[in-house]
Coordinates of C-alpha atoms and ligand atoms in Angstrom, one line a residue:
M42 CA -27.4 10.9 82.1
A43 CA -27.8 7.1 82.7
R44 CA -26.8 5.5 85.9
Q45 CA -23.4 3.9 85.5
S46 CA -23.6 0.4 87.2
D47 CA -21.8 -1.7 84.3
P48 CA -18.1 -2.7 85.6
L49 CA -15.5 -1.4 83.5
P50 CA -14.0 -3.7 81.0
K51 CA -10.6 -5.2 82.1
K52 CA -7.2 -3.8 80.9
N53 CA -3.6 -4.3 81.7
P54 CA -3.2 -6.5 84.7
P55 CA -1.4 -4.4 87.0
E56 CA -4.0 -1.6 86.3
A57 CA -7.1 -3.8 86.3
S58 CA -6.3 -5.3 90.0
E59 CA -6.2 -1.8 91.5
A60 CA -8.8 0.3 89.5
P61 CA -11.7 1.2 91.7
R62 CA -15.0 1.3 90.0
V63 CA -15.8 5.0 89.0
R64 CA -19.3 6.1 89.4
T65 CA -20.9 9.0 87.4
R66 CA -21.6 10.9 90.4
D67 CA -18.2 11.0 91.4
I68 CA -17.0 12.7 88.4
F69 CA -19.9 15.2 88.7
R70 CA -18.9 15.8 92.2
I71 CA -15.4 16.6 91.3
Y72 CA -16.5 18.8 88.5
A73 CA -19.1 20.4 90.6
Q74 CA -16.6 21.4 93.3
E75 CA -14.8 23.2 90.6
V76 CA -17.7 25.1 89.4
R77 CA -18.6 26.1 93.0
K78 CA -15.2 27.8 93.4
H79 CA -16.1 30.0 90.3
W80 CA -19.9 30.4 91.2
V81 CA -20.0 34.0 89.9
L82 CA -18.7 33.1 86.5
F83 CA -21.3 30.1 86.5
A84 CA -24.2 32.4 87.3
L85 CA -23.1 34.6 84.3
V86 CA -23.1 31.8 82.1
F87 CA -26.5 30.7 83.4
L88 CA -28.1 34.2 83.0
G89 CA -26.5 34.8 79.6
A90 CA -27.9 31.4 78.3
L91 CA -31.2 32.2 79.9
G92 CA -31.4 35.5 78.2
A93 CA -30.4 34.2 74.8
Q94 CA -33.1 31.6 74.7
I95 CA -35.6 34.0 76.1
A96 CA -34.9 36.2 73.2
G97 CA -35.2 33.4 70.7
I98 CA -38.7 32.2 72.1
V99 CA -40.2 35.8 72.4
S100 CA -38.9 36.9 69.0
P101 CA -41.2 34.7 66.9
L102 CA -44.2 35.9 68.9
Y103 CA -43.7 39.3 67.4
M104 CA -42.9 37.8 64.0
K105 CA -46.2 36.1 64.2
T106 CA -48.0 39.4 64.7
L107 CA -46.1 41.0 61.9
F108 CA -47.0 38.2 59.5
N109 CA -50.6 38.6 60.5
D110 CA -50.6 42.2 60.2
V111 CA -48.9 41.9 56.8
A112 CA -51.6 39.4 55.6
A113 CA -54.4 41.7 56.8
G114 CA -53.1 43.7 53.9
S115 CA -54.4 47.3 55.1
R116 CA -51.5 49.6 53.8
T117 CA -52.6 52.6 55.8
P118 CA -49.8 54.9 57.4
E119 CA -51.0 53.5 60.9
S120 CA -50.7 50.1 60.1
F121 CA -47.1 50.9 58.4
H122 CA -46.1 52.6 61.8
G123 CA -47.5 49.4 63.6
L124 CA -45.3 47.0 61.4
I125 CA -42.2 49.4 61.8
A126 CA -42.7 49.4 65.4
L127 CA -42.8 45.3 65.4
V128 CA -39.6 45.6 63.4
A129 CA -37.9 47.6 66.0
V130 CA -39.1 45.3 68.8
I131 CA -37.8 42.2 66.8
A132 CA -34.4 44.1 66.3
A133 CA -34.3 45.0 70.1
L134 CA -34.7 41.5 71.2
S135 CA -32.2 40.2 68.5
V136 CA -29.6 42.9 70.0
F137 CA -30.4 41.7 73.6
G138 CA -30.2 37.9 72.6
W139 CA -26.7 38.7 71.0
I140 CA -25.5 40.6 74.3
A141 CA -26.8 37.7 76.4
Q142 CA -24.8 35.2 74.4
R143 CA -21.6 37.1 74.5
V144 CA -22.2 37.3 78.5
Q145 CA -22.7 33.4 78.3
T146 CA -19.5 32.7 76.0
Y147 CA -17.2 35.2 77.5
S148 CA -17.9 34.0 81.1
I149 CA -17.7 30.5 79.9
I150 CA -14.2 31.0 78.5
H151 CA -13.2 32.2 81.9
L152 CA -14.7 29.6 83.8
E153 CA -13.5 26.6 81.6
S154 CA -10.0 27.9 81.7
R155 CA -9.7 28.4 85.2
G156 CA -11.5 25.1 85.7
M157 CA -9.0 23.2 83.6
A158 CA -6.0 25.0 85.1
D159 CA -7.2 23.9 88.7
L160 CA -8.1 20.3 87.8
S161 CA -4.8 19.8 86.1
A162 CA -3.1 21.0 89.1
S163 CA -4.8 19.0 91.4
A164 CA -4.7 15.9 89.2
F165 CA -0.9 16.4 89.0
D166 CA -0.5 16.7 92.8
Y167 CA -2.6 13.6 93.4
L168 CA -0.9 11.7 90.7
I169 CA 2.7 12.5 91.9
G170 CA 1.9 11.4 95.4
H171 CA 1.2 7.8 94.3
S172 CA 3.7 5.5 95.5
Y173 CA 7.2 4.4 93.4
Q174 CA 5.5 1.0 92.9
F175 CA 2.3 2.8 91.2
F176 CA 4.6 4.3 88.6
V177 CA 6.6 1.1 88.0
S178 CA 3.3 -0.4 87.1
H179 CA 1.7 2.2 84.8
F180 CA 2.7 3.3 81.5
G181 CA 4.3 7.0 81.7
G182 CA 2.5 8.0 78.2
T183 CA -0.8 6.8 79.5
L184 CA -0.6 8.7 82.7
T185 CA 0.4 11.8 80.8
R186 CA -2.5 11.6 78.6
R187 CA -4.9 10.9 81.6
V188 CA -4.0 14.1 83.4
S189 CA -4.5 16.4 80.1
K190 CA -7.8 14.5 79.1
F191 CA -9.1 15.0 82.7
A192 CA -9.0 18.7 82.3
G193 CA -10.2 18.5 78.7
A194 CA -13.3 16.3 79.8
F195 CA -14.2 19.3 82.1
E196 CA -14.4 21.7 79.1
T197 CA -16.3 19.4 76.9
L198 CA -18.7 18.8 79.8
M199 CA -19.4 22.4 80.7
D200 CA -19.8 23.0 77.0
N201 CA -22.3 20.5 76.6
V202 CA -24.4 21.5 79.7
M203 CA -24.2 25.2 79.5
L204 CA -23.9 25.8 75.6
A205 CA -26.1 22.9 74.6
F206 CA -28.4 20.9 77.0
F207 CA -29.5 23.8 79.1
P208 CA -30.3 26.3 76.3
T209 CA -32.1 23.4 74.4
A210 CA -34.0 22.7 77.4
V211 CA -35.1 26.2 78.0
F212 CA -36.0 26.7 74.5
A213 CA -38.0 23.5 74.3
I214 CA -40.0 24.4 77.2
G215 CA -40.7 27.8 76.0
A216 CA -41.5 26.7 72.6
V217 CA -44.1 24.1 74.0
W218 CA -45.6 26.6 76.2
V219 CA -46.2 29.1 73.9
L220 CA -47.5 26.5 71.1
F221 CA -49.7 25.1 74.0
L222 CA -51.3 28.4 74.7
R223 CA -52.1 29.0 70.9
N224 CA -53.3 25.6 70.2
Q225 CA -53.4 22.8 72.8
V226 CA -53.2 19.8 70.6
L227 CA -50.1 21.0 68.5
G228 CA -48.3 21.9 72.0
I229 CA -49.3 18.6 73.6
A230 CA -48.0 16.9 70.3
L231 CA -44.6 18.8 70.4
A232 CA -44.3 18.1 74.2
A233 CA -45.0 14.3 73.5
W234 CA -42.4 14.2 70.9
I235 CA -39.7 15.9 73.0
V236 CA -40.3 13.4 75.9
C237 CA -39.7 10.5 73.2
F238 CA -36.9 12.1 72.2
I239 CA -35.3 12.5 75.3
A240 CA -36.4 9.0 76.4
F241 CA -34.6 7.7 73.4
Q242 CA -31.4 9.6 74.2
I243 CA -31.4 8.4 77.6
Y244 CA -31.9 4.8 76.6
V245 CA -29.1 4.9 73.8
A246 CA -26.8 6.6 76.4
R247 CA -26.8 3.3 78.3
L248 CA -25.8 1.3 75.4
R249 CA -23.4 3.8 74.0
R250 CA -21.3 4.3 77.1
P251 CA -19.6 1.1 77.5
L252 CA -18.6 1.3 73.7
R253 CA -17.2 4.9 74.5
V254 CA -15.3 3.5 77.5
A255 CA -13.9 0.9 75.4
R256 CA -12.7 3.1 72.7
S257 CA -11.1 5.5 75.2
E258 CA -9.3 2.5 76.6
A259 CA -8.0 1.3 73.3
D260 CA -7.0 5.0 72.7
S261 CA -4.8 5.3 76.0
K262 CA -3.3 1.9 75.1
M263 CA -2.1 3.0 71.7
V264 CA -0.8 5.8 73.5
G265 CA 1.0 3.7 76.1
T266 CA 2.5 1.4 73.4
L267 CA 3.9 4.3 71.5
A268 CA 5.5 5.8 74.4
D269 CA 7.2 2.5 75.2
A270 CA 8.3 2.1 71.8
I271 CA 9.6 5.6 71.8
S272 CA 11.5 5.3 75.3
N273 CA 13.0 2.0 73.7
Q274 CA 14.0 3.2 70.3
N275 CA 17.5 2.4 71.1
T276 CA 16.8 -1.2 71.8
I277 CA 14.6 -1.6 68.9
A278 CA 17.3 -0.3 66.6
L279 CA 20.0 -2.5 68.0
F280 CA 18.0 -5.6 67.8
S281 CA 16.7 -4.7 64.4
G282 CA 13.1 -4.7 65.8
N283 CA 11.5 -2.2 63.6
E284 CA 9.2 -4.4 62.0
H285 CA 8.6 -6.5 65.0
E286 CA 7.6 -3.3 66.8
G287 CA 5.4 -2.2 63.7
G288 CA 3.6 -5.5 64.1
I289 CA 2.8 -4.8 67.9
F290 CA 1.7 -1.4 67.1
R291 CA -0.5 -2.4 64.3
G292 CA -2.0 -5.2 66.4
V293 CA -2.8 -2.4 69.1
I294 CA -4.2 0.1 66.3
E295 CA -6.3 -2.7 64.9
L296 CA -8.0 -3.1 68.2
W297 CA -8.5 0.5 68.5
R298 CA -9.9 0.6 64.8
K299 CA -12.5 -1.9 66.0
A300 CA -13.4 -0.2 69.2
T301 CA -13.7 3.0 67.2
M302 CA -15.9 1.4 64.5
R303 CA -18.3 0.0 67.0
S304 CA -18.6 3.2 68.8
W305 CA -19.0 5.5 65.4
G306 CA -21.3 2.7 64.1
A307 CA -23.7 2.9 67.2
D308 CA -23.6 6.7 66.7
E309 CA -24.7 6.4 63.1
M310 CA -27.4 4.3 63.9
I311 CA -28.7 6.6 66.6
W312 CA -28.5 9.7 64.2
S313 CA -30.5 7.7 61.7
I314 CA -33.4 7.2 64.2
Q315 CA -33.1 10.7 65.3
G316 CA -33.3 11.8 61.7
I317 CA -36.5 10.0 61.2
L318 CA -38.0 11.3 64.4
I319 CA -37.3 14.9 63.5
V320 CA -38.8 14.4 59.9
G321 CA -41.8 12.8 61.5
I322 CA -42.6 15.7 63.9
N323 CA -41.9 18.4 61.3
I324 CA -44.6 16.6 58.9
G325 CA -46.9 16.0 61.8
L326 CA -47.0 19.5 63.0
L327 CA -47.2 20.9 59.4
Y328 CA -50.1 18.5 58.7
G329 CA -51.9 19.6 62.1
A330 CA -51.2 23.3 61.4
V331 CA -52.9 23.0 57.8
V332 CA -55.8 21.0 59.2
Y333 CA -56.5 23.9 62.0
W334 CA -55.9 26.5 59.4
E335 CA -58.5 25.2 57.3
R336 CA -61.0 25.3 60.2
G337 CA -59.9 28.8 60.8
L338 CA -58.4 28.0 64.2
I339 CA -54.9 29.4 63.5
T340 CA -53.4 32.0 61.3
I341 CA -50.8 32.8 58.8
G342 CA -48.6 34.2 61.6
D343 CA -49.1 30.9 63.7
F344 CA -47.4 29.1 60.7
V345 CA -44.5 31.2 61.0
L346 CA -44.5 31.0 64.9
I347 CA -44.5 27.1 64.3
Q348 CA -41.9 27.0 61.8
S349 CA -39.6 29.4 63.6
Y350 CA -39.8 27.0 66.8
L351 CA -39.2 23.8 64.9
I352 CA -36.1 25.2 62.9
G353 CA -34.7 26.6 66.1
L354 CA -35.3 23.3 67.8
F355 CA -34.0 21.1 65.2
G356 CA -31.0 23.0 65.0
Q357 CA -30.4 22.9 68.6
L358 CA -31.2 19.0 68.9
T359 CA -29.1 18.1 66.0
G360 CA -26.3 19.9 67.7
I361 CA -27.2 18.1 71.0
S362 CA -26.8 14.7 69.2
M363 CA -23.3 15.9 68.1
Q364 CA -22.6 17.1 71.5
L365 CA -23.6 13.9 73.1
R366 CA -21.1 11.8 71.5
R367 CA -18.4 14.4 72.7
F368 CA -20.1 14.0 76.1
H369 CA -19.8 10.4 76.2
D370 CA -16.0 10.6 75.1
A371 CA -15.4 13.2 77.7
F372 CA -17.0 11.1 80.2
A373 CA -14.8 8.0 79.3
D374 CA -11.7 10.4 79.5
A375 CA -12.5 11.5 82.8
V376 CA -13.2 8.0 84.0
E377 CA -9.6 7.1 83.4
M378 CA -8.3 9.9 85.5
M379 CA -10.8 9.3 88.3
E380 CA -9.7 5.8 88.8
I381 CA -6.3 7.2 89.8
I382 CA -8.0 9.9 91.7
Q383 CA -9.9 7.3 93.7
L384 CA -7.2 4.9 94.0
P385 CA -5.9 5.8 97.6
H386 CA -2.3 6.6 97.8
E387 CA -0.2 3.5 98.5
V388 CA 2.1 4.9 101.0
R389 CA 0.5 7.5 103.4
D390 CA 1.4 9.4 106.4
V391 CA -0.6 8.6 109.5
P392 CA -2.7 11.5 110.6
G393 CA -0.8 14.1 112.6
A394 CA 2.6 12.0 111.8
P395 CA 5.3 13.9 113.5
A396 CA 8.8 14.6 112.0
L397 CA 11.5 12.2 112.4
R398 CA 13.9 13.4 115.1
I399 CA 17.3 12.2 113.9
G400 CA 20.1 11.7 116.4
A401 CA 22.9 9.3 115.9
G402 CA 21.1 7.8 113.0
A403 CA 20.8 4.2 114.2
I404 CA 18.7 2.0 111.8
A405 CA 17.1 -1.3 112.6
F406 CA 15.0 -3.7 110.7
R407 CA 13.1 -5.9 113.1
N408 CA 11.6 -9.1 111.7
V409 CA 10.7 -7.4 108.3
D410 CA 8.5 -9.2 105.7
F411 CA 8.4 -7.9 102.3
W412 CA 7.2 -9.3 98.9
F413 CA 6.0 -7.9 95.3
S414 CA 4.2 -11.1 94.9
K415 CA 3.3 -13.4 97.7
E416 CA 4.7 -16.3 95.9
R417 CA 8.0 -15.0 95.8
P418 CA 9.1 -13.3 99.1
V419 CA 12.0 -10.8 98.6
L420 CA 12.6 -10.5 102.5
A421 CA 11.5 -13.0 105.1
H422 CA 12.0 -12.0 108.9
F423 CA 14.7 -9.9 107.9
D424 CA 16.8 -8.5 111.0
L425 CA 19.5 -6.0 110.9
S426 CA 20.7 -3.3 113.3
I427 CA 23.1 -0.6 112.2
K428 CA 24.7 1.6 114.9
G429 CA 24.6 5.3 114.5
G430 CA 27.7 6.3 112.4
E431 CA 28.3 2.9 111.4
K432 CA 29.4 2.3 107.9
L433 CA 27.9 -0.9 106.5
A434 CA 28.2 -2.6 103.3
L435 CA 25.7 -4.9 101.5
V436 CA 27.0 -7.4 99.3
G437 CA 25.4 -10.5 97.6
P438 CA 24.4 -11.9 94.2
S439 CA 22.1 -9.8 91.7
G440 CA 18.3 -10.1 92.7
A441 CA 19.2 -10.6 96.4
G442 CA 17.3 -8.0 97.5
K443 CA 19.9 -5.2 98.3
T444 CA 18.4 -2.4 96.6
T445 CA 14.9 -3.3 97.9
I446 CA 16.3 -3.1 101.6
T447 CA 17.2 0.5 101.0
K448 CA 14.1 1.5 99.4
L449 CA 12.2 0.0 102.4
L450 CA 14.4 2.1 104.5
L451 CA 13.2 5.1 102.3
R452 CA 9.5 3.8 102.6
L453 CA 9.2 3.9 98.8
Y454 CA 7.2 0.6 99.6
D455 CA 5.5 -0.3 102.6
I456 CA 6.7 -3.5 104.6
K457 CA 4.2 -6.4 105.1
G458 CA 5.3 -7.3 108.5
G459 CA 7.9 -6.2 111.3
A460 CA 9.1 -2.7 111.5
I461 CA 11.9 -0.4 110.5
E462 CA 13.1 2.1 112.9
I463 CA 15.5 5.0 112.9
D464 CA 16.7 6.1 116.3
G465 CA 14.0 4.1 117.9
Q466 CA 11.0 5.6 115.7
D467 CA 9.1 3.6 113.4
I468 CA 9.5 5.1 109.9
A469 CA 5.8 4.0 109.1
K470 CA 4.7 6.6 111.7
V471 CA 6.7 9.5 111.0
A472 CA 6.2 12.3 108.2
Q473 CA 7.4 10.8 105.0
N474 CA 9.3 13.9 103.9
S475 CA 11.1 14.1 107.2
L476 CA 12.3 10.6 106.8
R477 CA 13.6 11.3 103.3
D478 CA 15.0 14.5 104.0
A479 CA 17.2 12.4 106.7
I480 CA 18.5 10.1 104.0
A481 CA 20.7 11.1 100.9
F482 CA 20.2 8.3 98.3
V483 CA 22.2 7.6 95.4
P484 CA 20.4 5.3 93.1
Q485 CA 21.8 2.5 91.0
E486 CA 20.3 4.1 87.8
P487 CA 20.2 7.7 88.4
I488 CA 17.7 9.6 86.2
L489 CA 17.6 13.4 85.8
F490 CA 15.4 16.1 84.8
H491 CA 15.3 17.6 81.4
R492 CA 16.7 20.6 83.2
S493 CA 19.9 22.6 83.5
L494 CA 22.9 20.6 85.3
M495 CA 22.7 23.4 87.7
E496 CA 19.1 22.7 88.7
N497 CA 19.6 19.0 88.6
I498 CA 22.3 19.1 91.2
R499 CA 20.7 21.9 93.3
Y500 CA 17.8 19.3 93.6
G501 CA 19.7 17.9 96.5
R502 CA 19.2 21.1 98.4
R503 CA 16.8 23.5 96.4
G504 CA 17.9 26.4 98.7
A505 CA 21.6 26.0 97.9
T506 CA 23.5 28.9 96.1
D507 CA 25.3 28.6 92.7
E508 CA 28.7 28.6 94.7
E509 CA 27.4 25.6 96.9
V510 CA 26.4 23.6 93.8
I511 CA 29.7 24.1 92.2
E512 CA 31.5 23.1 95.4
A513 CA 29.6 19.8 95.5
A514 CA 30.1 19.2 91.7
K515 CA 33.8 19.7 92.4
K516 CA 33.8 17.2 95.1
A517 CA 31.8 14.6 93.1
H518 CA 34.1 15.4 90.2
C519 CA 31.5 16.5 87.9
H520 CA 33.0 20.0 87.6
E521 CA 35.7 18.6 85.1
F522 CA 33.1 17.3 82.6
I523 CA 30.6 20.2 83.1
E524 CA 33.2 22.8 82.4
Q525 CA 33.8 21.2 78.9
L526 CA 30.1 21.4 78.0
P527 CA 29.2 24.3 75.8
E528 CA 26.7 25.8 78.1
R529 CA 28.5 24.7 81.3
Y530 CA 26.1 24.4 84.2
G531 CA 23.3 25.7 82.2
T532 CA 23.4 22.6 80.0
F533 CA 20.2 20.7 79.5
V534 CA 20.8 16.9 80.0
G535 CA 18.0 15.4 77.8
E536 CA 14.9 13.4 78.9
R537 CA 15.9 11.2 81.8
G538 CA 19.3 12.7 81.6
V539 CA 20.2 10.7 78.3
K540 CA 22.8 13.2 77.0
L541 CA 25.3 12.3 80.0
S542 CA 27.2 9.1 80.1
G543 CA 26.4 6.7 82.8
G544 CA 29.3 7.8 84.9
E545 CA 28.5 11.3 84.5
R546 CA 24.8 10.7 85.6
Q547 CA 26.2 8.9 88.6
R548 CA 28.7 11.7 89.5
V549 CA 25.6 14.2 89.3
A550 CA 23.6 12.2 91.5
I551 CA 26.6 11.9 93.9
A552 CA 27.0 15.9 94.0
R553 CA 23.3 16.1 94.8
A554 CA 24.0 13.8 97.9
I555 CA 26.9 15.6 98.7
L556 CA 24.8 18.9 98.5
K557 CA 22.0 17.3 100.6
D558 CA 24.3 16.4 103.3
A559 CA 21.9 14.2 105.2
P560 CA 22.9 12.2 108.4
I561 CA 22.2 9.0 106.7
L562 CA 23.9 8.1 103.2
V563 CA 22.9 5.3 101.0
L564 CA 24.9 4.5 98.0
D565 CA 23.6 1.8 95.7
E566 CA 26.3 0.9 93.2
A567 CA 27.0 4.6 93.2
T568 CA 30.4 4.3 91.4
S569 CA 29.7 1.2 89.3
S570 CA 29.7 3.1 85.9
L571 CA 32.9 5.0 86.7
D572 CA 36.5 4.1 85.3
S573 CA 38.9 3.0 88.0
E574 CA 40.8 6.3 88.3
S575 CA 37.5 8.4 88.6
E576 CA 36.2 5.9 91.2
A577 CA 39.3 6.2 93.3
L578 CA 38.8 9.9 93.2
I579 CA 35.3 9.9 94.1
Q580 CA 36.0 7.4 96.9
D581 CA 38.1 9.8 98.3
A582 CA 35.3 12.5 98.1
L583 CA 32.9 10.0 99.6
R584 CA 35.1 8.9 102.4
T585 CA 34.9 12.8 103.7
L586 CA 31.2 12.7 103.1
M587 CA 30.7 9.7 105.0
E588 CA 32.4 11.3 108.2
G589 CA 30.0 11.2 111.1
K590 CA 27.2 9.6 109.0
T591 CA 25.4 6.3 109.0
V592 CA 26.2 4.8 105.6
I593 CA 24.9 1.9 103.9
V594 CA 26.8 1.1 100.6
I595 CA 25.7 -1.5 98.1
A596 CA 28.6 -2.7 95.8
H597 CA 29.5 -5.5 93.5
R598 CA 33.2 -4.5 93.4
L599 CA 34.3 -5.6 96.6
S600 CA 37.5 -3.7 96.4
T601 CA 35.4 -0.6 97.0
I602 CA 34.0 -1.7 100.5
M603 CA 37.0 -3.4 102.1
K604 CA 37.3 -0.7 104.4
M605 CA 33.9 -0.6 105.8
D606 CA 33.1 -1.4 109.5
R607 CA 30.8 -4.2 108.7
I608 CA 29.8 -6.2 105.4
I609 CA 26.6 -8.0 105.2
V610 CA 26.3 -10.6 102.7
V611 CA 22.8 -10.7 101.6
E612 CA 21.4 -13.8 99.9
H613 CA 17.9 -14.6 99.0
G614 CA 16.5 -11.8 101.1
T615 CA 18.5 -13.0 104.4
I616 CA 21.8 -12.5 105.8
A617 CA 24.2 -15.1 105.0
A618 CA 27.0 -13.8 106.7
Q619 CA 28.5 -10.8 108.2
G620 CA 31.6 -9.3 109.6
T621 CA 34.6 -7.3 108.4
H622 CA 36.5 -8.0 105.2
E623 CA 39.1 -10.1 106.9
E624 CA 36.4 -11.9 109.2
L625 CA 34.5 -12.8 106.2
L626 CA 37.6 -14.0 104.0
A627 CA 38.5 -16.1 106.8
A628 CA 34.8 -17.7 107.0
N629 CA 35.7 -19.2 103.6
G630 CA 31.9 -18.7 102.4
L631 CA 30.1 -16.8 99.8
Y632 CA 32.0 -13.7 100.5
H633 CA 35.3 -15.7 100.1
K634 CA 34.2 -17.2 96.9
L635 CA 33.2 -13.6 95.3
W636 CA 36.4 -12.2 96.4
S637 CA 38.4 -15.0 94.8
I638 CA 36.7 -14.3 91.6
Q639 CA 37.2 -10.6 91.6
A640 CA 40.8 -10.9 92.8
G641 CA 41.5 -13.5 90.2
G642 CA 40.0 -11.1 87.8
F643 CA 42.3 -8.4 88.7
R644 CA 45.6 -10.5 88.8
D645 CA 45.0 -11.9 85.1
Ligands
LIG516 N1 9.2 -3.1 91.4 C1 9.1 -4.4 91.4 N2 8.1 -5.4 91.5 C2 8.2 -6.5 91.4 N3 9.4 -7.3 91.6 C3 10.6 -6.5 92.0 C4 10.3 -5.1 91.9 N4 11.6 -4.6 92.1 C5 12.5 -5.5 92.4 N5 11.9 -6.7 92.2 C6 12.3 -8.0 92.5 O1 12.7 -8.1 93.8 C7 14.1 -9.0 93.8 C8 15.1 -8.1 94.5 O2 15.5 -7.1 93.8 P1 16.5 -6.1 94.2 O3 16.5 -4.8 93.3 O4 16.5 -5.7 95.6 O5 17.9 -6.8 94.0 P2 19.4 -6.5 94.2 O6 19.9 -7.4 95.3 O7 19.6 -4.9 94.4 O8 19.9 -6.8 92.7 P3 21.2 -6.1 91.9 O9 22.4 -6.5 92.5 O10 21.0 -6.7 90.6 O11 20.8 -4.7 91.9 C9 14.4 -9.3 92.6 O12 14.0 -10.5 92.2 C10 13.6 -8.4 91.6 O13 13.1 -9.0 90.6
LIG517 MG1 20.1 -3.5 93.1

């Protein structure tokens, strides 16, 4: 395989900036580790392949003797018995070859299926450990495909190496060797030809690889576009975007078609040249054989021997050139997943990070800087101290950075400067799981698993009993609507929870938080999709839930936060004002303005 040194072509901007360069040997290393785990199976595949090829090399030798004996033409009972004995040996060799091949294929089935399962599982584990930001910047559809292709590539590479390359190599070496013993010139000719053939393969592999990678990327892009369109089907329909989307998709398909054409075109050219090489050696050896036969140096049996080897060899080599195409495809597939595997997890635990020890649940943002892009900081020198048990509200214009503040607290992103502490412990230095276990978070737009409602709510505390789940659902006022569903708690909610209304989804998310019962509670617009009546009911439940906890509530509807201990007005990532509802009203600033607009709205 050619050394890979050419940089990978650029792709979608967010991915291109992160994607590390994948080297051939990294992929082999991962696959080799996998093979090492199942070394007994691998050894069986190896021995099976070796046995089958040895049978294929030795058998023509007996064929040769058989033909020579037949040509000698003495029809005596002794020579007849001799011929029958030769047929018996050839039969025994065939049976041996057949058994060896079964050992080879049966073992490879086990090896590949186990390897693929392991690789899929570890690709999943690594992928899912990437940060929130990583998933925001990658197409879901593309990622799904990368994981499945990664395991698929292992199968193809194993098939190639163990069912094609290795057996062909054994057969070629055996054939050259036997031929050389018979006639040195013919043996050397065949060896020289094989060397040329391999050199040609290595040379074109280098040319072919970038084309393959480009095609695989075009392929992923096509899937990504398709997945994006499918998840936005509603928007497409509402804005009559069918034709527009069709146009975009056709554009991507066209790029894919061109990449495919280029790649297949190169293959076709390579095959044409290979065809000429094969015809050349075939005719060359036939010619040589005739010349040597004429001089009495080789026999009829040798003709049979040479032809058997050539037929066997060409069959295998043609197979190989087909396999090589799949080999490169598989390689390009593996590269895409390897880019993700080599990309370090963005948010990591420091080695030996202790668990967060939670006491009163005091939170402190100290001089925190954070940005998604440097030109546009979200938080600059942000300071905020929240006492244990305090109930704090964040208000402010859309895009001010409220959600980001809470996501930083959960360490979904790492901050760029300063520190965030919980009970005096830097959250960057404690185990992430312990941090997130300590915080119940109800997001602005909850997304659910396509699982039953029971399982979705139970996600808040996976050890909870059915009774506990139902209890939490009652408190979050989910129980009412769940009881009316045909399958009740067994109802599946559709991908991302699309079969529920926005308010129902919010209530499920609240039920999760109630069940989790963590010492810190963060509600990001948790009741924004509810009607006033359900909101009033849930506010009640939330008040009970908040007791004894540190709470951060983000709300646009100011009426819901009037009773909080302190209200922080966030504007452009800084604290514009803070105080109680009354204090802020009296200060006559942004809060007063927002309140007047909303109160005015209520009065009309
Ligand atoms: N993953 C992201 N990548 C890049 N920019 C982001 C990302 N998430 C948020 N932003 C930007 O950061 C800023 C703050 O966003 P944030 O979600 O914190 O606002 P918010 O105050 O919660 O607004 P809203 O009231 O509308 O929910 C916005 O300008 C937003 O565009
Ligand atoms: Mg927000």
